[in-house]
Amino acid sequence: MSKKPVANQVRDYYDSVHRCHELALQTLLREPCDAALDIACGHGESTKNLENYARSIVGIDRSEDLIDIAIAQNEHPRTQYYCCDFRDFEVEVGSFDLVSAAWYWNHVHSEGELESAAQKIYSLLRPGGCVSFVVPGDAFTSRRIQDIARQDFQWSQAWTHERPESTEGVFAYDETWVRTKIWQPFFLLRKFSRWFDLSTWDVKATLVREERLPNLCSEPPFEILYGRAR
């Protein structure tokens, strides 16, 4: 049996990520909240995932090119996109009921920056507000997942500094190398426990139950951390 084209494999992977994220959001929000923020929204796909869970949405990303794509593809009348690094994002305290971030924390490179960003997210939430984070899983930097990324997806990875709490390196989908730091999900759970009461979505059970990523034989390379502000 021939393999799927690369584009289809990548699509299946991200569809699986979005599905697990959606199920976590369903658990958090039984009905839509008023306002949500999507950090590192990219071309807006993760932002669209919030449309059923918030009446108004703000998506931010530091890439002007990606924001332009997000705006061009946006069909939700109450979603706004801004080109902005989260560190420079200014809005009133308590402006949001939900803060979501998909693949943001691997672009935060120090524990001090982790704490600063978590504190800022906490300050932007209204009392009882929710958070949902998509992060690389423990297996993301494993040799098996690296081989799948290179051979099946044609992605490139190079890991240079491995520590108990994180693995540092560079990552590329094309010819552009991006510095990245893959924090262990368990480390993030502990680091963020000062501000949030977090759980992990059962990604493995979802993939098996819904027959997603059938060729994946190892630990899934992503996790969903979700919960509420303390």
XYZ file of C-alpha atoms in Angstrom:
230
model
C 0.000 0.000 0.000
C 1.433 3.380 -0.956
C 1.879 6.116 1.592
C -0.283 9.201 1.647
C 1.201 12.325 0.065
C 3.154 14.468 2.535
C 0.497 17.196 2.534
C -2.185 14.673 3.516
C -0.073 13.195 6.302
C 0.602 16.643 7.728
C -3.111 17.459 7.455
C -4.041 14.275 9.317
C -1.543 15.122 12.050
C -2.860 18.642 12.611
C -6.469 17.479 12.379
C -5.678 15.069 15.222
C -4.078 17.844 17.271
C -7.096 20.119 16.738
C -9.505 17.309 17.612
C -7.812 16.616 20.955
C -7.675 20.338 21.661
C -11.375 20.644 20.841
C -12.296 17.822 23.224
C -10.366 19.509 26.025
C -12.203 22.767 25.289
C -15.532 20.943 25.414
C -14.649 19.734 28.895
C -13.704 23.236 30.024
C -16.573 25.172 28.460
C -20.079 23.746 28.482
C -21.273 26.899 26.718
C -19.424 29.680 24.857
C -17.588 32.251 26.949
C -17.512 35.958 26.123
C -13.897 36.537 25.075
C -10.900 34.391 24.128
C -7.271 35.096 23.272
C -5.225 32.854 20.974
C -1.465 33.336 21.472
C 0.863 32.476 18.579
C -2.156 32.003 16.332
C -0.107 31.521 13.134
C -2.317 31.534 10.058
C -5.447 31.343 12.200
C -6.219 27.624 12.190
C -5.915 27.338 15.953
C -8.056 30.473 16.298
C -10.830 28.943 14.214
C -10.789 26.052 16.666
C -12.073 28.492 19.310
C -15.066 29.774 17.339
C -17.561 27.433 19.018
C -16.277 28.327 22.473
C -16.088 32.132 22.530
C -18.328 34.941 21.282
C -15.342 37.135 20.443
C -11.749 36.106 19.751
C -8.414 37.886 19.458
C -5.555 36.118 17.679
C -1.985 37.407 17.940
C 1.251 36.327 16.283
C 4.581 38.051 15.774
C 4.760 37.004 12.097
C 3.225 39.619 9.825
C 3.042 37.126 6.946
C 1.063 34.633 9.025
C -1.293 37.316 10.326
C -1.967 38.421 6.749
C -2.955 34.834 5.889
C -5.130 34.603 9.012
C -6.975 37.802 8.130
C -7.467 36.694 4.512
C -8.905 33.342 5.636
C -10.977 34.655 8.535
C -14.729 34.181 8.139
C -15.717 34.748 11.771
C -17.213 38.242 12.155
C -16.086 38.613 15.767
C -12.460 37.510 15.396
C -9.680 40.092 15.250
C -6.035 39.418 14.384
C -3.025 41.499 15.389
C 0.661 41.231 14.551
C 2.193 41.330 18.003
C 4.599 39.413 20.215
C 2.782 38.298 23.353
C 5.397 40.062 25.469
C 4.324 43.358 23.893
C 0.583 42.658 23.870
C -1.247 45.321 25.878
C -4.836 44.945 27.005
C -6.764 45.561 30.217
C -6.342 43.117 33.083
C -9.158 40.580 33.181
C -10.108 40.957 29.517
C -10.556 37.266 28.675
C -12.408 34.185 29.827
C -10.163 31.824 27.864
C -6.515 32.011 26.821
C -5.333 29.403 24.343
C -1.848 28.798 22.981
C -0.891 26.143 20.434
C 2.857 25.587 19.930
C 3.738 28.768 21.815
C 5.682 27.510 24.811
C 8.414 25.895 22.678
C 9.331 29.427 21.547
C 9.895 30.526 25.166
C 13.545 29.885 25.961
C 14.064 30.375 29.702
C 12.321 29.561 32.966
C 12.112 33.257 33.752
C 10.266 33.864 30.476
C 7.945 30.932 31.214
C 7.028 32.433 34.560
C 6.590 35.932 33.132
C 4.298 34.684 30.354
C 2.252 32.518 32.736
C 1.837 35.446 35.115
C 0.708 37.667 32.244
C -1.815 35.075 31.051
C -3.138 34.790 34.596
C -3.560 38.568 34.812
C -5.500 38.661 31.539
C -8.042 36.105 32.748
C -11.249 36.923 34.539
C -11.882 35.010 37.803
C -12.357 31.327 37.024
C -10.964 31.788 33.517
C -9.706 28.873 31.433
C -6.457 28.043 29.643
C -5.662 25.453 26.989
C -2.158 24.796 25.685
C -0.931 22.523 22.887
C 2.667 21.560 23.623
C 5.195 19.064 22.226
C 4.996 15.770 24.070
C 7.765 13.801 25.761
C 8.318 11.826 22.550
C 8.702 14.866 20.280
C 12.495 14.775 20.299
C 12.823 10.978 20.310
C 14.727 9.263 17.520
C 11.578 7.444 16.389
C 9.552 10.658 16.004
C 12.516 12.404 14.372
C 12.683 9.613 11.798
C 8.959 9.931 11.070
C 9.307 13.704 10.719
C 12.223 13.425 8.311
C 11.028 10.484 6.232
C 7.251 10.959 6.122
C 6.770 14.706 6.642
C 10.100 15.951 5.236
C 10.679 18.078 8.343
C 14.149 18.716 9.777
C 15.226 18.706 13.412
C 18.538 19.064 15.213
C 18.696 18.756 19.002
C 21.732 20.244 20.685
C 21.180 20.545 24.451
C 19.271 17.909 26.394
C 18.368 18.534 30.036
C 15.929 16.849 32.429
C 13.340 19.603 31.956
C 13.886 20.491 28.299
C 15.586 19.748 24.991
C 16.926 22.641 22.931
C 17.632 22.804 19.225
C 16.399 24.002 15.852
C 13.458 22.937 13.723
C 12.497 23.534 10.084
C 9.531 22.837 7.823
C 11.323 24.328 4.803
C 14.707 26.057 4.511
C 14.089 28.346 7.492
C 15.548 27.103 10.762
C 13.775 28.197 13.936
C 15.270 28.002 17.399
C 13.054 25.935 19.679
C 13.022 24.602 23.227
C 10.889 21.563 23.979
C 9.837 21.717 27.624
C 8.783 18.467 29.249
C 4.965 18.608 29.756
C 5.288 17.390 33.351
C 7.763 20.178 34.052
C 5.286 22.719 32.621
C 2.477 21.302 34.769
C 4.584 21.887 37.868
C 5.907 25.258 36.711
C 2.423 26.585 35.978
C 0.741 25.158 39.101
C 1.280 28.482 40.869
C -1.287 30.077 38.547
C -3.372 27.274 37.025
C -4.950 23.984 38.017
C -4.041 21.945 34.926
C -4.773 18.464 33.594
C -3.575 16.596 30.503
C -6.010 15.401 27.877
C -5.844 11.658 27.149
C -4.390 12.048 23.660
C -3.497 8.371 23.270
C -7.019 7.153 24.045
C -8.517 9.697 21.640
C -6.234 8.669 18.788
C -7.039 4.985 19.313
C -10.770 5.431 19.895
C -11.226 7.644 16.830
C -8.753 5.665 14.687
C -6.502 8.636 14.014
C -2.843 8.485 12.911
C -3.034 4.707 12.339
C 0.648 4.455 11.422
C 1.812 5.956 14.724
C 3.258 3.184 16.903
C 5.025 5.303 19.525
C 3.988 7.867 22.111
C 2.119 10.803 20.486
C 4.406 13.799 19.926
C 1.989 16.335 21.430
C 0.069 16.990 24.649
C -2.888 19.155 25.598
C -2.620 20.949 28.951
C -5.879 22.518 30.040
C -7.581 23.852 33.143
C -8.573 26.931 35.098
C -6.925 29.822 36.867
C -6.446 29.284 40.585
